C-alpha atoms as one frame of an Amber mdcrd trajectory, in Angstrom:
protein
 -24.952   7.543  -2.376 -26.196   4.070  -3.282 -23.699   3.969  -6.146 -20.890
   4.766  -3.692 -21.966   2.020  -1.307 -22.097  -0.540  -4.127 -18.606   0.378
  -5.350 -17.263   0.286  -1.782 -18.607  -3.234  -1.256 -17.185  -4.269  -4.626
 -13.685  -3.084  -3.740 -13.811  -4.622  -0.272 -14.707  -7.921  -1.906 -11.896
  -7.602  -4.440  -9.457  -6.919  -1.618 -10.386 -10.147   0.128 -10.753 -12.362
  -2.944  -7.735 -11.307  -5.015  -4.213  -9.976  -4.513  -4.392  -7.533  -7.409
  -5.090  -4.448  -5.298  -2.488  -5.456  -2.693   0.106  -5.889  -5.431  -0.796
  -2.473  -6.809  -0.240  -0.908  -3.383   3.143  -2.636  -3.291   4.075  -0.909
  -6.545   3.025   2.427  -5.035   5.366   1.754  -2.102   8.176   1.161  -4.613
   7.372   4.525  -6.171   7.606   6.236  -2.779  11.011   4.669  -2.155  12.317
   5.763  -5.541  10.949   9.295  -5.185  12.715   9.602  -1.858  15.928   8.477
  -3.490  15.488  10.947  -6.372  15.246  13.888  -3.971  18.326  12.729  -2.086
  20.515  12.128  -5.139  19.666  15.452  -6.743  20.774  17.258  -3.614  24.252
  15.747  -3.810  25.243  16.052  -7.473  28.667  17.472  -8.000  30.370  16.008
  -4.935  33.530  13.945  -5.260  31.975  10.802  -3.818  28.201  10.919  -3.765
  27.316   9.273  -0.474  23.817   9.341   0.944  23.672  11.942   3.733  20.085
  11.376   4.788  19.391  12.054   8.455  17.723   8.639   8.551  20.881   6.813
   7.568  22.993   5.414  10.396  26.648   6.439  10.517  27.468   3.102  12.140
  27.000   0.793   9.141  29.969   0.108   6.869  30.165  -2.323   3.968  33.465
  -4.031   3.218  32.979  -5.181  -0.357  34.810  -7.883  -2.251  35.146  -5.692
  -5.329  37.089  -5.779  -8.593  40.135  -4.361  -6.859  40.046  -7.236  -4.374
  39.756  -9.780  -7.184  42.717  -8.163  -8.934  44.697  -8.380  -5.699  43.850
 -11.921  -4.594  42.741 -13.643  -7.766  39.712 -15.775  -8.423  36.949 -16.176
  -5.851  36.742 -17.873  -3.371  39.829 -16.453  -1.695  42.025 -18.604   0.527
  40.569 -18.466   4.019  43.784 -17.077   5.462  42.917 -13.868   3.529  39.674
 -13.646   5.500  41.812 -14.093   8.609  43.955 -11.123   7.553  40.806  -9.054
   7.132  39.552  -9.921  10.613  42.967  -9.263  12.127  42.924  -5.762  10.645
  39.744  -5.181  12.656  40.920  -6.826  15.869  44.514  -5.687  16.155  44.401
  -2.028  17.117  45.924  -0.457  20.195  42.793   1.270  21.445  40.369  -1.605
  21.915  37.612   0.848  22.826  37.670   1.795  19.133  36.690  -1.689  18.029
  33.722  -2.417  15.794  30.411  -3.440  17.379  29.810  -6.432  15.131  31.217
  -8.131  12.034  29.175 -10.047   9.474  30.952 -12.378   7.089  28.308 -12.766
   4.398  29.737 -16.083   3.280  28.523 -19.606   4.047  31.319 -21.718   5.525
  29.555 -25.048   5.052  32.471 -26.902   3.457  36.047 -27.371   4.603  38.866
 -25.513   2.882  41.034 -27.311   0.341  43.914 -26.903   2.763  42.985 -27.726
   6.348  45.379 -25.191   7.819  43.397 -22.401   6.095  40.416 -23.245   8.318
  42.650 -23.304  11.397  44.022 -19.839  10.633  40.580 -18.353   9.996  39.050
 -19.974  13.080  41.799 -18.498  15.252  41.109 -15.041  13.807  37.356 -15.408
  14.359  37.933 -16.314  17.992  40.424 -13.483  18.462  38.019 -10.969  16.954
  35.110 -12.036  19.148  32.491 -10.030  17.207  31.964 -12.227  14.141  28.518
 -13.416  13.079  27.842 -16.057  10.449  24.610 -16.952   8.759  22.371 -19.908
   8.026  20.171 -20.498   4.998  16.676 -21.930   5.344  14.592 -23.793   2.765
  10.915 -24.683   2.684  11.599 -28.381   2.071  14.230 -30.586   3.741  17.645
 -30.414   2.085  18.569 -33.579   0.213  21.765 -34.678   1.878  23.563 -37.962
   2.280  24.031 -37.050   5.928  20.964 -35.281   7.282  22.152 -35.875  10.832
  25.301 -33.820  10.146  23.191 -30.817   9.097  21.122 -31.152  12.250  24.257
 -31.429  14.397  25.647 -28.204  12.913  22.472 -26.351  13.745  22.354 -27.878
  17.208  25.774 -26.377  17.961  24.359 -22.934  17.199  21.386 -23.565  19.462
  23.554 -24.862  22.290  26.057 -22.008  22.115  23.890 -19.007  21.255  20.282
 -20.031  21.836  17.190 -18.928  19.950  14.241 -16.587  20.310  12.003 -18.014
  23.014   9.573 -15.275  23.989   7.211 -16.025  21.103   3.565 -14.955  21.005
   0.849 -14.644  18.406  -0.837 -16.965  15.921   1.747 -19.474  14.672  -0.675
 -21.055  12.214   0.151 -18.266   9.742   3.919 -18.791  10.049   5.207 -21.190
   7.394   7.735 -23.687   8.804  11.150 -24.100   7.175  12.268 -27.737   7.028
  15.751 -27.365   5.590  18.789 -25.491   6.914  22.381 -24.926   5.863  24.610
 -24.043   8.815  28.336 -23.334   9.144  30.668 -26.216   9.888  30.739 -27.182
  13.553  34.151 -25.563  14.288  32.865 -22.281  12.853  29.631 -22.629  14.802
  31.668 -22.840  17.990  34.059 -19.982  17.143  31.644 -17.183  16.249  29.896
 -14.654  18.484  26.365 -15.122  17.103  24.378 -16.321  14.113  21.265 -15.512
  12.099  19.525 -16.652   8.954  20.064 -14.918   5.621  17.029 -16.251   3.777
  15.471 -13.626   1.534  11.716 -13.185   1.274  10.451 -12.793  -2.290   7.213
 -11.049  -3.175   4.833 -12.010  -5.959   7.139 -10.428  -8.574  10.361 -11.993
  -7.179  11.355  -8.638  -5.683  12.838  -8.429  -2.186  10.978  -5.844  -0.142
  10.770  -7.478   3.260  12.890  -9.570   5.571  11.587 -12.373   7.741  13.091
 -11.207  11.009  12.072 -14.440  12.745  12.177 -17.751  10.896  10.373 -20.860
  12.107  12.782 -23.759  11.559  11.450 -27.240  12.272  13.558 -30.276  13.209
  12.176 -33.748  12.629  11.462 -35.663  15.853   9.333 -38.761  15.145   7.370
 -40.491  12.415   3.822 -41.824  12.689   1.143 -43.389  10.523  -2.474 -42.338
  10.330  -3.534 -45.310  12.409  -1.257 -44.040  15.230  -3.136 -40.752  15.499
  -5.627 -40.457  18.340  -7.889 -37.670  19.618  -6.170 -35.565  22.259  -2.623
 -35.909  20.859  -0.823 -32.553  20.549   2.713 -33.658  19.513   4.405 -31.000
  21.574   2.332 -28.006  20.543   2.811 -26.647  24.033   6.564 -26.924  23.450
   6.344 -25.327  20.006   6.025 -28.349  17.778   3.737 -29.491  14.989   2.738
 -32.443  12.823   3.004 -32.509   9.015   2.316 -34.743   6.014   3.455 -34.657
   2.390   0.877 -33.935  -0.306   0.913 -35.063  -3.932   2.979 -32.037  -5.035
   5.704 -32.761  -2.471   4.825 -29.867  -0.163   4.453 -30.415   3.570   1.099
 -29.543   5.108   0.696 -28.919   8.824  -2.037 -30.618  10.820  -4.457 -28.713
  13.016  -3.645 -29.573  16.624  -4.554 -30.820  19.125  -6.315 -33.686  17.361
  -9.985 -34.434  17.862 -12.518 -36.611  16.059 -13.540 -33.828  13.683  -9.969
 -32.864  12.746  -9.079 -36.534  12.143 -12.100 -36.891   9.878 -11.122 -33.767
   7.913  -7.529 -34.976   7.727  -8.576 -38.303   6.211 -10.602 -36.462   3.548
  -7.664 -34.155   2.739  -5.318 -37.117   2.320  -7.752 -38.912   0.041  -8.028
 -35.772  -2.125  -4.441 -34.516  -2.141  -2.295 -37.289  -0.719   0.479 -39.264
  -2.381  -0.800 -41.897  -4.755  -0.281 -45.549  -3.898  -0.410 -45.112  -0.115
  -3.297 -46.429   1.953  -4.850 -44.173   4.563  -3.960 -46.292   7.637  -0.278
 -46.403   6.609   0.006 -42.784   5.472   3.107 -41.243   7.042   3.193 -38.243
   9.348   6.185 -36.501  10.903   6.332 -34.551  14.143   8.636 -31.552  14.289
  10.162 -29.395  16.980  10.002 -25.684  16.143  12.861 -23.252  16.677  12.653
 -19.518  16.079  15.780 -18.104  14.477  16.577 -14.377  14.110  17.507 -12.877
  10.768  21.160 -11.906  10.577  20.157  -8.213  10.472  18.269  -8.610  13.752
  21.247 -10.450  15.251  23.599  -7.617  14.288  21.182  -5.067  15.754  21.127
  -6.997  19.047  24.933  -7.021  19.138  24.940  -3.302  18.439  22.414  -2.722
  21.248  24.207  -5.118  23.653  21.108  -7.310  23.922  20.679 -11.073  23.877
  18.043 -13.240  22.212  16.444 -13.788  25.608  15.757 -10.046  25.902  13.601
  -9.986  22.778   9.809 -10.317  22.644   8.211 -11.509  19.392   4.480 -11.099
  18.773   3.582 -12.393  15.323   1.280 -10.020  13.483   2.298  -7.127  15.723
   5.902  -6.403  16.704   9.345  -7.384  17.899  10.379  -5.590  21.082  14.016
  -4.833  21.927  13.948  -3.321  25.436  16.264  -0.554  26.636  18.833  -0.601
  23.806  22.381   0.491  24.628  25.281   1.754  22.542  29.024   1.409  22.988
  30.659   4.743  23.755  34.075   4.402  22.151  35.342   7.494  23.973  34.522
   6.444  27.531  34.597   2.714  26.871  31.195   2.033  28.477  27.683   1.149
  27.324  25.297   4.118  27.325  21.551   4.430  26.528  20.960   4.416  22.788
  20.030   7.727  21.208  19.028   7.986  17.566  20.793  11.032  16.067  18.532
  14.045  16.393  16.117  12.277  18.748  15.729  11.737  22.449  16.859   8.643
  24.285  15.164   5.506  22.976  13.439   3.465  25.679  12.507   0.479  23.500
  12.836  -0.496  19.868   9.462  -1.729  18.590   9.692  -3.295  15.126   6.384
  -3.763  13.262   6.022  -7.225  11.681   3.239  -9.011   9.815   1.663 -12.393
  10.503   4.690 -14.173   9.035   7.251 -12.223  11.062   8.287 -10.043   8.104
   9.507  -6.452   8.322   9.244  -4.112   5.348  12.720  -2.824   4.490  12.925
   0.947   4.149  15.527   1.096   1.394  17.589   4.258   1.607  18.779   4.391
  -1.988  19.893   2.403  -5.029  22.805   0.007  -5.169  26.050   1.475  -3.886
  29.221   1.369  -5.917  32.653   0.334  -4.694  34.225   2.650  -7.270  35.515
   5.942  -5.908  33.441   8.881  -7.116  30.301   6.909  -7.907  27.095   6.942
  -5.884  26.976   5.201  -2.506  24.001   4.794  -0.221  26.219   3.245   2.452
  29.966   3.752   2.887  31.692   1.004   0.897  35.350   0.130   1.523  37.383
  -2.311  -0.492  38.008  -5.713   1.073  41.613  -5.569  -0.107  42.197  -2.219
   1.602  41.845  -3.855   5.029  43.103  -7.349   4.237  46.399  -5.967   2.886
  47.205  -4.062   6.079  46.716  -6.956   8.486  49.122  -6.415  11.408  51.154
  -9.176  12.958  51.130 -10.459  16.519  53.351  -7.667  17.870  50.925  -5.130
  19.387  53.613  -2.436  19.279  53.218  -2.306  15.502  49.441  -1.955  15.559
  47.656   1.244  14.585  45.793   3.029  17.330  42.480   2.712  15.469  41.102
   1.740  12.083  38.132   4.102  11.757  35.555   1.422  12.511  34.908   2.250
  16.158  31.385   1.291  17.240  30.321   0.392  13.709  28.655  -2.704  12.313
  30.986  -4.048   9.628  29.291  -6.073   6.889  31.628  -8.033   4.597  30.232
  -9.472   1.377  30.285  -9.800  -2.390  30.348  -6.475  -4.188  31.190  -7.213
  -7.795  29.503  -9.070 -10.617  30.585 -12.562 -11.504  31.967 -13.754  -8.173
  28.602 -14.993  -6.902  24.943 -15.054  -7.767  24.315 -12.548  -5.020  22.467
  -9.717  -6.769  18.797  -9.631  -5.873  15.960  -7.542  -7.365  14.719  -4.843
  -4.983  12.446  -1.799  -5.385  15.649   0.161  -6.046  16.930  -2.218  -8.736
  19.435  -5.049  -8.451  21.374  -5.002  -5.198  24.009  -7.194  -3.565  22.757
  -9.267  -0.661  25.041  -7.618   1.865  23.534  -4.209   1.051  20.005  -5.568
   1.425  21.051  -6.661   4.921  22.522  -3.192   5.475  19.212  -1.542   4.548
  17.328  -3.901   6.861  19.768  -3.187   9.691  19.489   0.560   9.110  15.699
   0.289   9.261  16.059  -1.162  12.767  18.861   1.040  14.084  17.173   4.252
  12.954  13.645   3.074  13.795  12.870   4.033  10.222  10.044   1.561   9.932
   7.398   1.396   7.232   4.153   1.195   9.158   0.870   0.184   7.595  -2.334
   1.274   9.346  -4.790  -1.471  10.329  -7.005  -2.772   7.542 -10.057  -1.109
   9.056  -8.400   2.325   8.817  -7.708   1.973   5.085 -11.214   0.589   4.593
 -12.807   3.516   6.446 -10.750   6.056   4.481 -11.847   4.434   1.218 -15.514
   4.490   2.284 -15.412   8.171   3.251 -13.681   9.164   0.010 -16.123   7.179
  -2.106 -19.148   8.714  -0.392 -17.645  12.205  -0.574 -17.009  11.991  -4.316
 -20.365  10.354  -4.935 -21.966  13.359  -3.216 -19.790  15.956  -4.981 -20.169
  14.416  -8.430 -23.922  14.098  -8.087 -24.273  17.753  -7.019 -21.857  19.544
  -9.350 -23.559  21.315 -12.248 -20.767  20.960 -14.761 -18.755  17.847 -15.543
 -15.620  19.951 -16.034 -15.532  21.097 -12.414 -15.986  17.536 -11.210 -13.016
  16.446 -13.309 -10.911  19.319 -11.968 -11.752  18.405  -8.370 -10.973  14.745
  -9.046  -7.592  15.488 -10.622  -6.709  17.917  -7.856  -7.586  15.291  -5.270
  -5.402  12.679  -6.985  -2.399  15.016  -6.948  -2.917  16.388  -3.431  -3.606
  12.965  -1.931  -0.457  11.504  -3.481   1.666  14.381  -2.205   0.105  13.992
   1.245   0.797  10.278   1.578   4.274  10.789   0.129   5.042  13.300   2.889
   3.596  10.926   5.500   5.762   8.129   4.138   8.916  10.208   4.009   8.696
  11.836   7.418   6.599   9.407   9.469   7.085   6.092   7.674   3.297   5.665
   7.419   2.166   3.834   4.287  -1.529   4.476   3.650  -3.268   2.713   0.778
  -3.506   5.095  -2.165  -4.059   3.157  -5.377  -7.117   1.280  -4.115  -9.123
   4.296  -2.884  -8.103   6.338  -5.934  -9.323   3.649  -8.324 -12.485   3.308
  -6.239 -13.043   7.084  -6.363 -12.511   7.153 -10.140 -14.957   4.272 -10.575
 -17.442   6.146  -8.393 -16.968   9.289 -10.473 -17.514   7.414 -13.749 -20.522
   5.517 -12.388 -22.197   8.682 -11.102 -21.536  10.500 -14.387 -23.044   7.622
 -16.379 -26.015   7.547 -14.033 -26.490  11.294 -14.395 -26.346  11.036 -18.202
 -29.119   8.460 -18.274 -31.254  10.194 -15.650 -30.696  13.561 -17.346 -32.158
  12.220 -20.612 -35.130  10.913 -18.684 -35.554  14.280 -16.949 -35.342  16.104
 -20.277 -38.124  14.002 -21.730 -40.222  14.634 -18.634 -39.612  18.383 -18.810
 -40.591  18.459 -22.485 -43.763  16.533 -21.782 -44.725  18.757 -18.863 -43.756
  22.192 -20.181 -44.226  21.730 -23.923 -47.750  23.073 -23.764 -46.887  26.063
 -21.612 -43.765  27.607 -23.153 -42.146  27.943 -26.555 -40.248  24.919 -27.993
 -36.881  26.693 -27.885 -37.468  27.484 -24.207 -38.390  23.868 -23.561 -35.015
  22.784 -24.983 -33.184  25.338 -22.873 -35.110  24.307 -19.771 -34.233  20.648
 -20.406 -30.524  21.490 -20.632 -30.505  23.826 -17.598 -33.464  23.137 -15.309
 -34.311  26.015 -12.959 -33.151  25.749  -9.383 -35.633  25.155  -6.640 -36.343
  28.057  -4.302 -37.415  31.639  -4.838 -35.351  34.002  -6.973 -36.066  37.673
  -7.621 -36.641  38.200 -11.339 -37.366  41.333 -13.369 -40.248  40.598 -15.724
 -43.672  41.459 -17.084 -47.006  39.734 -16.441 -50.029  39.905 -18.763 -53.658
  39.260 -17.754 -56.431  38.948 -20.341 -60.085  37.902 -19.971 -63.357  37.926
 -21.905 -65.664  40.869 -21.295 -69.196  39.976 -20.093 -68.273  36.307 -19.757
 -71.171  35.930 -17.288 -73.660  36.994 -19.951 -72.047  34.637 -22.424 -72.438
  31.797 -19.954 -76.156  32.507 -19.608 -76.741  32.705 -23.352 -74.982  29.467
 -24.297 -75.374  25.922 -23.094 -72.381  24.232 -21.475 -71.081  22.226 -24.498
 -71.211  25.294 -26.725 -69.494  27.407 -24.092 -66.653  24.857 -23.895 -66.161
  24.932 -27.662 -66.068  28.741 -27.676 -63.473  28.789 -24.892 -61.312  26.141
 -26.601 -61.224  28.080 -29.848 -60.458  31.334 -28.039 -57.843  30.014 -25.591
 -55.990  28.020 -28.265 -55.489  31.033 -30.486 -54.487  33.335 -27.633 -52.137
  30.839 -25.994 -50.313  30.106 -29.250 -49.870  33.840 -29.728 -48.367  34.467
 -26.297 -46.378  31.257 -25.874 -45.155  30.414 -29.366 -45.080  33.740 -31.183
 -43.785  35.933 -28.353 -41.899  33.464 -26.046 -44.161  33.954 -23.077 -44.634
  31.456 -20.273 -48.205  30.389 -19.601 -48.817  30.592 -15.867 -52.449  29.514
 -15.531 -56.005  29.648 -16.815 -58.534  31.243 -14.457 -61.840  30.416 -16.066
 -61.885  32.605 -19.173 -58.764  34.521 -18.072 -55.188  33.833 -19.183 -52.138
  34.730 -17.056 -48.788  34.831 -18.874 -45.385  36.233 -17.938 -42.048  37.091
 -19.523 -38.626  36.994 -17.794 -38.611  33.383 -16.604 -37.418  30.747 -17.016
 -35.376  32.715 -19.541 -34.504  36.301 -18.873 -35.293  38.931 -21.531 -34.199
  42.539 -21.490 -37.213  43.443 -23.683 -39.765  41.503 -21.624 -42.140  44.484
 -21.500 -41.926  44.981 -25.266 -42.734  41.306 -25.885 -45.746  41.530 -23.566
 -47.068  44.667 -25.292 -46.611  43.174 -28.750 -48.415  40.059 -27.593 -51.314
  42.194 -26.281 -51.659  44.054 -29.605 -51.488  40.748 -31.444 -54.276  39.317
 -29.255 -56.601  42.193 -30.202 -55.877  41.632 -33.911 -56.295  37.864 -33.551
 -59.627  38.361 -31.820 -60.799  40.516 -34.757 -59.892  37.600 -37.034 -61.522
  35.036 -34.753 -64.850  36.804 -34.213 -66.277  36.199 -37.733 -65.763  32.474
 -37.209 -67.364  32.584 -33.758 -70.294  34.591 -35.151 -70.847  32.057 -37.891
 -70.596  28.994 -35.624 -72.057  30.223 -32.320 -73.654  33.585 -33.090 -71.309
  35.211 -30.574 -68.812  38.048 -30.813 -66.133  38.341 -28.057 -64.418  41.338
 -26.546 -61.424  41.122 -24.206 -59.681  43.219 -21.614 -55.895  43.150 -21.172
 -53.749  44.242 -18.224 -49.928  44.450 -18.200 -47.548  45.080 -15.311 -43.719
  45.107 -15.210 -41.418  44.979 -12.227 -39.488  42.773  -9.846 -41.187  39.639
  -8.609 -40.243  36.436  -6.812 -40.274  33.495  -9.217
């Protein structure tokens, strides 16, 4: 057990000191996602268009892709903005307005004016007419270098003024990295849309996109200070969600622990002297105060539109969850909002999205990249951009179609062909266009198909129990082969178990870490047993070498007898010297000892070495020997009888020597009994 405890402490330490084990668990999650996809694809081979039909895939997400067909129709990207207007008009202009889409995402950044001003006017009119359009912002860690920083701030301020931000924020903000740069749509677009959200992707250690920061902390510069301006007690608006920052020698911004006190100021001065910009004196070192704003990801924004909820309805608790209370859904048949029901489930009271300390949600990818080509695999329904843009109706409502097949759906418009934009991102499922990453994130929310990690203490406890269990099993198993079989069986069964939990419950339990820990425990215990077994063998040989035959000593060292009584079928032999009392009176003690040594040596060698007996004990001049243990013999009685005959012959050979040396001649009596006995 001590070996198990040591390995457990080692792995706990590795988990805290390095990211290697965490990264390995991330790769296991990727494997789960790809296995899920393999099962789904295999079940659909042979269909005309292989679309994902998983029960955990929302029917209300549609991708409108700018594909090769669209490029052939409209030419080089970017398209004239009046084409985007035609696309939006095809959504808006239907006779039955109850059959309208729930939300529209244009996955394009309108941060520059069109070459022809009237193109912007046409598109803005269509955005306003549609009323469901969302646009996105892009956030950067450092401030964006711009000749007009105020213009960027003004664009973002329009979004705040018109649509607000997430305000019900709780949790530890010290673990949430601020974003100091933002790209927002032009002001006219900011005023025309229905809502906004950021589209900043979160990369993991290997540049793969597995999670989405559902809430981004964007910080606007307020004031500048120098170190000499800082005083104990200053909080720089912490109560109002603000913070103070300074630039280190690498150009990164570091936040200051607030509110200030004498100790924090002293630590700050030391940090600046170690990592601050060269050439600046401490009193004049610059600090900037920022006002924090919490911006939803575009996928969260679209989900709120779908659920008919506002940003004010949402509760954010960093390190725990995002709560969307009482979600609703548009009933396109009755034309009213009804309580949201996930297909196959009961009415959903609240949507509770698990997030980590940084506000990130793991995306439960539903499959590999979809194709816009008819007949090829699609995770989500993909329709060609040109298909809708070409059928844009005019102003006359009499000519409009009754519906367009998008009733109640979230329509996501974005790049869907190579070459038009650098929009393919690495994901666990391979390269994927950004709009489909957003679709997977949105589906995760709409279907409550969340990937949930148990608390750290749960994974730690599971690892401890498994380590101790295998330390116990490995130390008790007789054969190494059975231990290996049990270990391999556990690896397979445990992986299948957590795969089922992941697929059906969305629970992601650590697997790689405890498995590696168990294997290390197994190897350590085996090595320990090898070394201790050699020690035990030497001890057995030393102890039993004088009592049993050498070949039996070797066998006993390889397979020591079990403790506890066992019924054995054997033979016991008793032999003693006749008239030993008289002998004792005739001889002095030293002579008597020599006589006994000569006699017992010859007789013991006969029984133990020549006839494989086991010496039980000496009782004065008597010898007690048995056959049948530790090794069983079918001819145990025969061996005992042969040994008895041999003793008589050996005594005849020994007596002349005894007569010559001690003037004594010995006679012995022998008794033999066979049967079942407890050994």
